[in-house]
């Protein structure tokens, strides 16, 4: 029984061996087509098929270790393409060159098939990005003030983190470090001196072997203390009283560095082997890929897969790449999606035409794996930034109202198809105008951001959280019935009421009210109205509560 390769490296090795096995058949097909052209039995499509086969070999052969064979294929392609349509005069002029090219391709195939060396600069030698395991959400707090430790720990735990509090450096260093903390919060000023927190941070690596990110807190905001924090490797510095929303923002950033969602790349290429090669190349670097060998199906994959970037071949049987790119660009939803062309086309004029038709980059085959990865990464990251600017609320980073409504519609469609459950909630911060009037609009904004962070931390990744405007939020909970939604959101409501918000003269707390409705209603508008009515009742019945829509 043959073991099925599982890792990208094993799959690549198997793919290379497969290509070496089928290469003689591909060259034999080229010779068969060329013979038909030479003896006059060919149709117009025969010459086009031969050009396409030579083009495919020119791009794929070097990627699998047949570099010279690929160059000769390209030479034959260019020569034949210039001679089409094949009249008697043009055939006489090129037949010797093309016949020699095909014969040399056959010879190189026989010589190299058993000698394909693993190149040190190819994909198999690239550094593999291992899939990240779930990063811990444990935070250490070191402060010789036990009350501060306790209060800060309580606040941070509201946002889904775990905490361990220590009042001495010795207790922290000698305590358990498994699981390893995502960050350590250290007071700069403790009994040992004004900069003793920095000294404590500097000793962690000596005792533990590695040091997690350090966040300093202090009642001292002078530049000397901040410089000591920087020298000790501090990631951030907060002055007491600490804004919990700012602290959680920092913790989220540190935790998210280990939880980056992989880029999604849609590969459109009729060459099965080469598109698989590109797919495995990108998978090795932690990206998600989907291969499409039938380009006319691209629209349904754009809708279903929502790629960050399209990697597209220029020449395909059903349509060429720049025509397909222009068709995609004419759809408003995909006007800005990056499209990177891949082709063995060396004519600069044709490359520029492809760019004018909607391409963002043109990579010439064969392309080095590290060049492919870099080009895709840069443009996929840029797409995510642009998409976030278009879809996200600038203050909270949550979905804006229009995107949230679209997500609600899609969730309802999925629930309708599967016959499953779906709940929709409207949330409103209580007496928010009074908060703004009493503590100022900047403080009110921080309350909004704090609730946004709390919802993001405590809800599932599959749940949709959006800001509808002002102090109002919306939550879509797929596969969730009314009772489960009420329990989850009521727990979040209780946690939010325990959060202390800092302002110039002290601290205060805030609450929210929530209304929930469950799918299926008659339509989405009815669902929103039902949740809004439940929210209104929660306000009328005293605020700081969760109400559900009546049947």
XYZ file of C-alpha atoms in Angstrom:
551
model
C 0.000 0.000 0.000
C 1.497 3.375 -1.056
C 1.459 6.103 1.563
C -0.397 9.223 0.451
C 1.797 12.342 0.832
C 0.432 14.711 3.441
C 2.820 17.648 3.888
C 3.301 20.272 1.128
C 6.927 19.121 0.739
C 5.890 15.508 0.191
C 3.150 16.569 -2.210
C 5.616 18.681 -4.171
C 8.036 15.795 -4.480
C 5.228 13.523 -5.673
C 4.071 16.210 -8.123
C 7.558 16.549 -9.584
C 7.827 12.788 -10.043
C 4.381 12.765 -11.686
C 5.403 15.529 -14.099
C 8.549 13.589 -15.085
C 6.352 10.556 -15.874
C 3.833 12.410 -18.061
C 6.378 14.655 -19.823
C 7.171 12.093 -22.579
C 3.451 11.935 -23.424
C 3.251 15.727 -23.687
C 6.261 15.879 -26.002
C 4.866 12.998 -28.074
C 1.632 14.971 -28.480
C 3.618 17.997 -29.666
C 5.415 15.803 -32.249
C 2.055 14.331 -33.386
C 0.545 17.791 -33.879
C 3.629 19.060 -35.703
C 3.581 16.036 -38.038
C -0.052 16.818 -38.888
C 0.877 20.407 -39.662
C 3.787 19.279 -41.862
C 1.871 16.687 -43.926
C -1.040 19.019 -44.561
C -3.658 17.072 -42.611
C -3.908 19.744 -39.891
C -6.785 22.130 -39.337
C -6.411 25.701 -38.121
C -7.085 24.483 -34.582
C -4.180 22.003 -34.803
C -1.612 24.772 -35.027
C -3.275 26.669 -32.163
C -3.267 23.547 -29.996
C 0.432 23.025 -30.684
C 1.222 26.627 -29.739
C -0.767 26.209 -26.526
C 1.022 22.948 -25.637
C 4.436 24.490 -26.269
C 3.431 27.507 -24.180
C 2.361 25.253 -21.317
C 5.640 23.321 -21.385
C 7.632 26.552 -21.520
C 6.031 27.612 -18.236
C 5.780 24.311 -16.388
C 8.947 22.403 -17.302
C 11.413 24.768 -15.529
C 9.299 24.676 -12.361
C 9.827 20.914 -12.189
C 13.553 20.898 -12.928
C 13.593 20.838 -16.777
C 14.905 24.367 -17.315
C 16.603 23.838 -20.704
C 13.631 21.917 -22.043
C 11.418 24.846 -21.058
C 13.603 27.323 -22.951
C 13.520 25.203 -26.111
C 9.718 24.890 -25.810
C 9.462 28.648 -25.598
C 11.689 29.078 -28.675
C 9.490 26.674 -30.634
C 6.338 28.459 -29.433
C 7.587 31.894 -30.510
C 8.733 30.583 -33.891
C 5.454 28.795 -34.621
C 3.276 31.646 -33.370
C 5.005 34.026 -35.800
C 4.354 31.585 -38.666
C 0.607 31.133 -38.099
C -1.482 30.611 -40.134
C 0.826 27.998 -41.646
C 1.131 28.610 -45.371
C 3.516 26.558 -47.534
C 6.068 29.364 -47.546
C 6.095 29.884 -43.789
C 6.313 26.139 -43.137
C 9.360 25.857 -45.332
C 10.966 28.700 -43.427
C 10.356 27.317 -39.891
C 10.032 23.563 -40.275
C 13.694 22.871 -39.622
C 13.815 24.986 -36.445
C 10.630 23.540 -34.959
C 11.520 19.957 -35.863
C 14.926 20.417 -34.238
C 13.314 21.924 -31.108
C 10.894 19.022 -30.668
C 13.672 16.481 -31.208
C 15.837 18.248 -28.639
C 12.942 18.350 -26.184
C 12.555 14.577 -26.538
C 16.296 14.050 -26.003
C 16.425 16.275 -22.920
C 13.385 14.524 -21.488
C 15.080 11.139 -21.790
C 18.374 12.400 -20.347
C 16.931 14.439 -17.481
C 14.050 12.243 -16.391
C 16.332 10.247 -14.102
C 18.498 13.197 -13.111
C 16.113 15.847 -11.797
C 18.132 17.291 -8.962
C 16.586 18.996 -5.981
C 17.583 22.637 -6.296
C 18.629 24.434 -3.135
C 16.755 27.574 -4.180
C 13.447 25.978 -5.030
C 10.316 25.488 -3.030
C 11.482 22.408 -1.171
C 14.226 24.483 0.413
C 12.010 27.386 1.444
C 11.427 27.964 5.109
C 8.148 26.323 5.987
C 5.618 28.326 7.939
C 4.247 25.883 10.466
C 0.576 26.201 11.249
C 0.206 28.144 14.457
C -1.318 26.298 17.323
C -3.864 28.163 19.375
C -1.886 30.834 21.184
C -2.550 31.141 24.885
C -4.537 33.995 26.421
C -2.774 34.009 29.766
C -1.486 37.351 31.093
C 0.905 37.789 34.055
C 0.562 40.903 36.222
C 3.472 41.964 38.481
C 2.814 44.821 40.917
C 3.607 45.127 44.622
C 0.177 46.725 45.148
C -2.122 43.672 45.626
C -5.282 45.777 45.207
C -4.109 47.097 41.822
C -3.218 43.548 40.744
C -6.640 42.286 41.738
C -8.593 45.114 40.057
C -6.596 44.998 36.816
C -6.900 41.208 36.694
C -10.677 41.415 37.104
C -10.941 43.949 34.292
C -8.769 41.984 31.862
C -10.626 38.747 32.557
C -13.845 40.419 31.396
C -12.354 40.357 27.887
C -11.713 36.628 27.785
C -8.116 36.582 29.045
C -6.817 34.571 31.980
C -4.560 36.261 34.534
C -2.041 35.363 37.204
C -1.166 38.113 39.669
C 2.187 38.420 41.482
C 3.288 40.962 44.092
C 6.995 40.107 43.951
C 9.544 39.328 41.258
C 10.615 36.147 43.084
C 7.070 34.764 43.176
C 6.682 35.346 39.439
C 10.037 33.817 38.445
C 9.566 30.753 40.656
C 5.921 30.219 39.724
C 4.659 27.958 36.915
C 5.254 29.197 33.336
C 3.113 26.622 31.616
C 1.102 27.724 29.740
C 3.402 30.516 28.605
C 1.836 33.988 28.950
C 0.956 36.061 25.906
C 2.244 39.126 27.801
C 3.438 40.366 31.209
C 2.185 43.610 32.738
C 4.803 45.061 35.108
C 4.685 48.158 37.314
C 7.777 50.277 36.676
C 7.935 51.551 40.271
C 8.040 48.937 43.033
C 9.633 48.725 46.463
C 13.090 48.000 45.040
C 13.270 51.382 43.249
C 11.867 53.755 40.638
C 13.006 51.571 37.724
C 12.761 48.195 39.419
C 10.075 47.031 36.956
C 12.565 47.378 34.099
C 15.125 45.418 36.119
C 12.565 42.666 36.701
C 11.795 42.453 32.980
C 15.503 42.195 32.175
C 15.925 39.170 34.458
C 13.057 37.100 33.027
C 14.993 35.733 30.053
C 17.934 34.785 32.312
C 15.671 32.670 34.532
C 13.097 31.353 32.033
C 15.074 31.191 28.797
C 12.727 33.475 26.862
C 10.661 36.539 27.663
C 7.109 37.227 26.505
C 6.151 40.771 25.452
C 6.251 43.185 28.399
C 3.789 46.028 29.039
C 4.811 48.591 31.638
C 2.404 50.558 33.825
C 3.387 53.402 36.119
C 2.248 56.561 37.827
C 5.424 58.161 36.465
C 5.212 59.464 32.893
C 8.725 61.005 32.679
C 10.918 60.292 29.674
C 13.594 58.635 31.841
C 11.173 55.924 32.966
C 9.954 55.418 29.385
C 13.525 55.036 28.135
C 14.227 52.416 30.796
C 11.120 50.565 29.653
C 12.326 50.632 26.037
C 15.792 49.383 27.044
C 14.122 46.492 28.893
C 12.248 45.519 25.740
C 8.874 46.992 26.679
C 6.173 46.810 24.009
C 4.003 49.535 25.570
C 3.873 51.983 28.485
C 0.630 53.036 30.222
C 0.199 55.620 32.943
C -2.050 54.920 35.920
C -5.011 54.975 36.094
C -4.855 52.545 33.179
C -7.470 52.795 30.424
C -8.774 49.240 30.155
C -9.756 49.713 26.504
C -6.202 50.818 25.622
C -4.721 47.930 27.615
C -6.958 45.363 25.912
C -6.150 46.895 22.518
C -2.477 46.289 23.242
C -3.057 42.724 24.457
C -5.185 41.983 21.395
C -2.425 43.243 19.131
C 0.184 41.067 20.832
C -2.083 38.014 20.751
C -3.140 38.578 17.136
C 0.482 38.514 15.957
C 0.258 34.755 16.513
C -3.231 34.383 15.021
C -3.017 36.012 11.592
C -5.649 34.608 9.278
C -3.942 33.063 6.245
C -4.271 34.800 2.906
C -6.764 33.155 0.521
C -5.452 32.816 -3.013
C -7.541 31.728 -6.021
C -5.348 30.171 -8.739
C -6.893 30.204 -12.227
C -4.865 28.101 -14.664
C -5.843 25.307 -17.039
C -2.487 23.545 -16.448
C -3.342 21.083 -13.672
C 0.240 20.212 -12.679
C 1.559 23.777 -12.682
C -1.435 25.218 -10.827
C -0.978 22.503 -8.196
C 2.686 23.445 -7.969
C 1.784 27.094 -7.302
C -0.825 25.991 -4.783
C 1.661 23.905 -2.796
C 4.259 26.679 -3.024
C 1.888 29.104 -1.315
C 0.530 26.528 1.139
C 4.066 25.932 2.370
C 4.138 29.563 3.421
C 0.908 29.283 5.411
C -1.554 30.524 2.772
C -4.870 28.939 1.829
C -5.349 28.199 -1.862
C -8.075 27.087 -4.226
C -7.225 25.868 -7.739
C -9.614 26.530 -10.614
C -8.779 24.782 -13.904
C -11.994 25.895 -15.623
C -11.790 29.696 -15.821
C -15.417 30.258 -16.824
C -16.451 29.136 -13.321
C -14.541 31.998 -11.694
C -17.564 34.024 -10.550
C -19.041 31.344 -8.307
C -15.627 30.814 -6.706
C -15.220 34.561 -6.094
C -18.547 34.603 -4.268
C -17.984 31.396 -2.319
C -14.252 31.609 -1.538
C -13.794 35.409 -1.153
C -10.099 35.371 -2.138
C -7.606 38.065 -1.169
C -5.911 37.715 -4.569
C -6.315 35.988 -7.943
C -3.283 34.320 -9.534
C -4.174 33.908 -13.210
C -2.587 32.355 -16.283
C -2.550 34.553 -19.386
C -3.333 31.919 -22.022
C -6.149 29.423 -21.458
C -8.313 27.472 -23.926
C -11.701 29.023 -23.068
C -10.544 32.633 -22.723
C -7.362 34.573 -22.224
C -6.373 36.047 -18.904
C -6.720 39.713 -19.703
C -10.248 39.249 -21.064
C -11.228 37.389 -17.906
C -9.582 40.064 -15.736
C -11.537 42.812 -17.486
C -14.791 40.890 -17.022
C -14.037 40.540 -13.285
C -13.191 44.246 -13.010
C -16.608 45.114 -14.472
C -18.254 43.598 -11.386
C -18.412 46.284 -8.703
C -17.718 43.903 -5.817
C -14.400 42.803 -7.344
C -13.179 46.046 -8.888
C -10.239 46.303 -6.488
C -9.259 42.642 -6.020
C -5.579 42.105 -6.964
C -5.026 40.061 -10.129
C -1.497 38.778 -10.764
C -0.827 37.332 -14.221
C 1.494 34.372 -14.711
C 2.752 33.557 -18.179
C 5.831 32.655 -20.195
C 4.917 35.639 -22.408
C 8.068 37.751 -22.845
C 6.657 40.423 -25.157
C 6.616 43.628 -23.114
C 3.856 45.107 -25.276
C 1.531 42.172 -24.540
C 2.398 42.335 -20.848
C 1.441 46.039 -20.785
C -1.847 45.271 -22.531
C -2.590 42.689 -19.839
C -1.873 45.270 -17.136
C -4.108 47.821 -18.842
C -6.938 45.271 -18.932
C -6.953 44.910 -15.151
C -3.795 43.183 -13.959
C -1.819 44.378 -10.943
C 1.386 42.518 -11.749
C 2.875 40.306 -14.433
C 5.165 37.454 -13.421
C 7.055 35.669 -16.167
C 7.257 31.879 -16.043
C 9.257 30.145 -14.805
C 9.102 32.080 -11.555
C 11.240 31.374 -8.524
C 9.110 30.209 -5.577
C 10.400 32.932 -3.227
C 9.556 35.583 -5.850
C 6.056 34.140 -6.220
C 5.495 34.118 -2.451
C 6.758 37.701 -2.032
C 4.657 39.086 -4.890
C 1.494 37.381 -3.659
C 2.059 38.346 -0.012
C 2.615 42.052 -0.738
C -0.511 42.412 -2.842
C -2.731 40.232 -0.659
C -1.789 42.295 2.404
C -2.561 45.513 0.544
C -5.960 44.101 -0.432
C -6.775 43.346 3.198
C -5.913 46.899 4.207
C -8.125 48.326 1.455
C -10.945 45.917 2.265
C -10.804 46.864 5.952
C -10.995 50.560 5.086
C -14.059 49.889 2.944
C -15.860 47.465 5.263
C -14.886 48.485 8.785
C -15.947 51.216 11.160
C -12.961 53.515 11.680
C -13.363 53.821 15.473
C -13.988 50.211 16.503
C -12.726 48.118 13.593
C -16.086 46.315 13.503
C -18.101 45.835 10.327
C -19.958 48.966 9.271
C -23.726 48.961 8.943
C -23.987 48.083 5.243
C -21.567 45.147 5.513
C -23.291 43.898 8.667
C -26.645 43.951 6.869
C -25.105 41.992 3.975
C -23.698 39.448 6.428
C -27.100 39.147 8.097
C -28.708 38.435 4.720
C -26.110 35.752 3.932
C -26.512 34.149 7.376
C -30.272 34.017 6.880
C -29.829 32.380 3.458
C -27.550 29.721 4.971
C -30.040 29.074 7.758
C -32.824 28.797 5.186
C -30.884 26.281 3.081
C -29.789 24.153 6.027
C -32.951 24.474 8.088
C -30.800 25.656 11.001
C -31.072 28.393 13.621
C -29.840 31.961 13.577
C -30.228 34.782 16.099
C -29.890 38.522 15.602
C -29.253 41.000 18.433
C -29.354 44.780 18.715
C -27.279 46.372 21.489
C -27.380 49.964 22.744
C -25.189 51.565 25.451
C -27.432 52.968 28.183
C -27.612 56.747 28.805
C -24.769 57.318 26.378
C -25.560 61.021 25.899
C -25.096 61.491 29.632
C -21.703 59.738 29.443
C -20.598 62.127 26.686
C -21.947 65.174 28.514
C -20.415 64.183 31.875
C -17.037 62.735 30.875
C -16.473 64.147 27.389
C -16.717 62.704 23.886
C -13.191 61.172 23.854
C -14.114 59.176 26.957
C -17.420 58.213 25.340
C -15.495 56.934 22.322
C -13.357 54.766 24.610
C -16.528 53.254 26.114
C -17.709 52.375 22.594
C -14.327 50.818 21.767
C -14.338 48.859 25.036
C -17.718 47.298 24.260
C -16.551 46.524 20.713
C -13.484 44.700 22.073
C -15.587 42.819 24.599
C -17.973 41.592 21.911
C -15.082 40.537 19.672
C -13.368 38.639 22.478
C -16.379 36.867 23.913
C -18.199 35.875 20.739
C -17.172 33.161 18.277
C -15.196 33.814 15.122
C -18.227 32.727 13.131
C -20.398 35.407 14.767
C -20.731 38.755 12.990
C -20.332 41.926 15.050
C -21.025 45.356 13.574
C -21.470 48.948 14.623
C -24.779 50.260 13.359
C -23.942 53.840 14.275
C -23.331 55.923 17.372
C -23.597 53.707 20.447
C -25.620 50.984 18.701
C -24.237 47.552 17.750
C -25.580 44.517 15.902
C -24.652 40.850 16.357
C -25.451 37.943 14.028
C -25.153 34.511 15.689
C -25.354 31.642 13.163
C -26.452 28.179 14.336
C -27.753 29.677 17.597
C -31.269 29.495 19.029
C -32.950 32.202 21.080
C -32.144 30.751 24.517
C -28.447 30.228 23.738
C -28.140 33.740 22.296
C -29.781 35.246 25.378
C -27.410 33.375 27.705
C -24.272 34.438 25.795
C -25.234 38.086 25.500
C -26.430 38.312 29.089
C -23.021 37.061 30.260
C -21.371 39.748 28.133
C -23.771 42.338 29.566
C -22.736 41.412 33.109
C -19.035 41.594 32.226
C -19.433 45.008 30.584
C -21.160 46.392 33.681
C -18.097 45.385 35.754
C -15.588 47.220 33.536
C -14.236 50.441 35.041
C -13.688 53.280 32.563
C -10.983 55.806 33.450
C -11.380 59.576 33.092
C -9.457 62.582 34.407
C -10.944 62.494 37.922
C -11.431 58.777 38.481
C -13.462 55.895 37.116
C -17.054 55.066 36.218
C -19.017 52.104 34.870
C -21.480 51.783 32.004
C -24.167 49.300 30.958
C -25.978 48.243 27.801
C -29.405 46.940 26.866
C -30.016 44.243 24.272
C -32.875 42.931 22.169
C -32.752 39.542 20.395
C -34.870 37.987 17.667
C -34.547 34.515 16.144
C -34.742 33.390 12.537
C -36.910 32.573 10.647
C -39.223 35.574 10.429
C -41.025 36.420 7.209
C -37.994 38.438 6.002
C -34.825 40.197 7.197
C -36.629 43.496 7.722
C -39.068 41.779 10.072
C -36.176 40.188 11.971
C -34.477 43.567 12.475
C -37.743 45.175 13.582
C -38.354 42.372 16.109
C -34.865 42.758 17.625
C -35.309 46.536 17.746
C -38.650 46.186 19.535
C -37.075 43.823 22.089
C -34.291 46.371 22.640
C -36.899 49.086 23.189
C -38.642 46.946 25.830
C -35.321 46.346 27.594
C -34.834 50.122 27.781
C -38.395 50.664 28.991
C -38.055 48.005 31.717
C -35.078 49.615 33.414
C -32.071 49.208 31.076
C -29.020 46.960 31.676
C -30.949 43.880 30.575
C -31.529 41.480 27.677
C -35.015 41.015 26.235
C -36.113 38.608 23.503
C -38.695 39.109 20.782
C -42.118 37.700 21.448
C -43.577 35.177 19.014
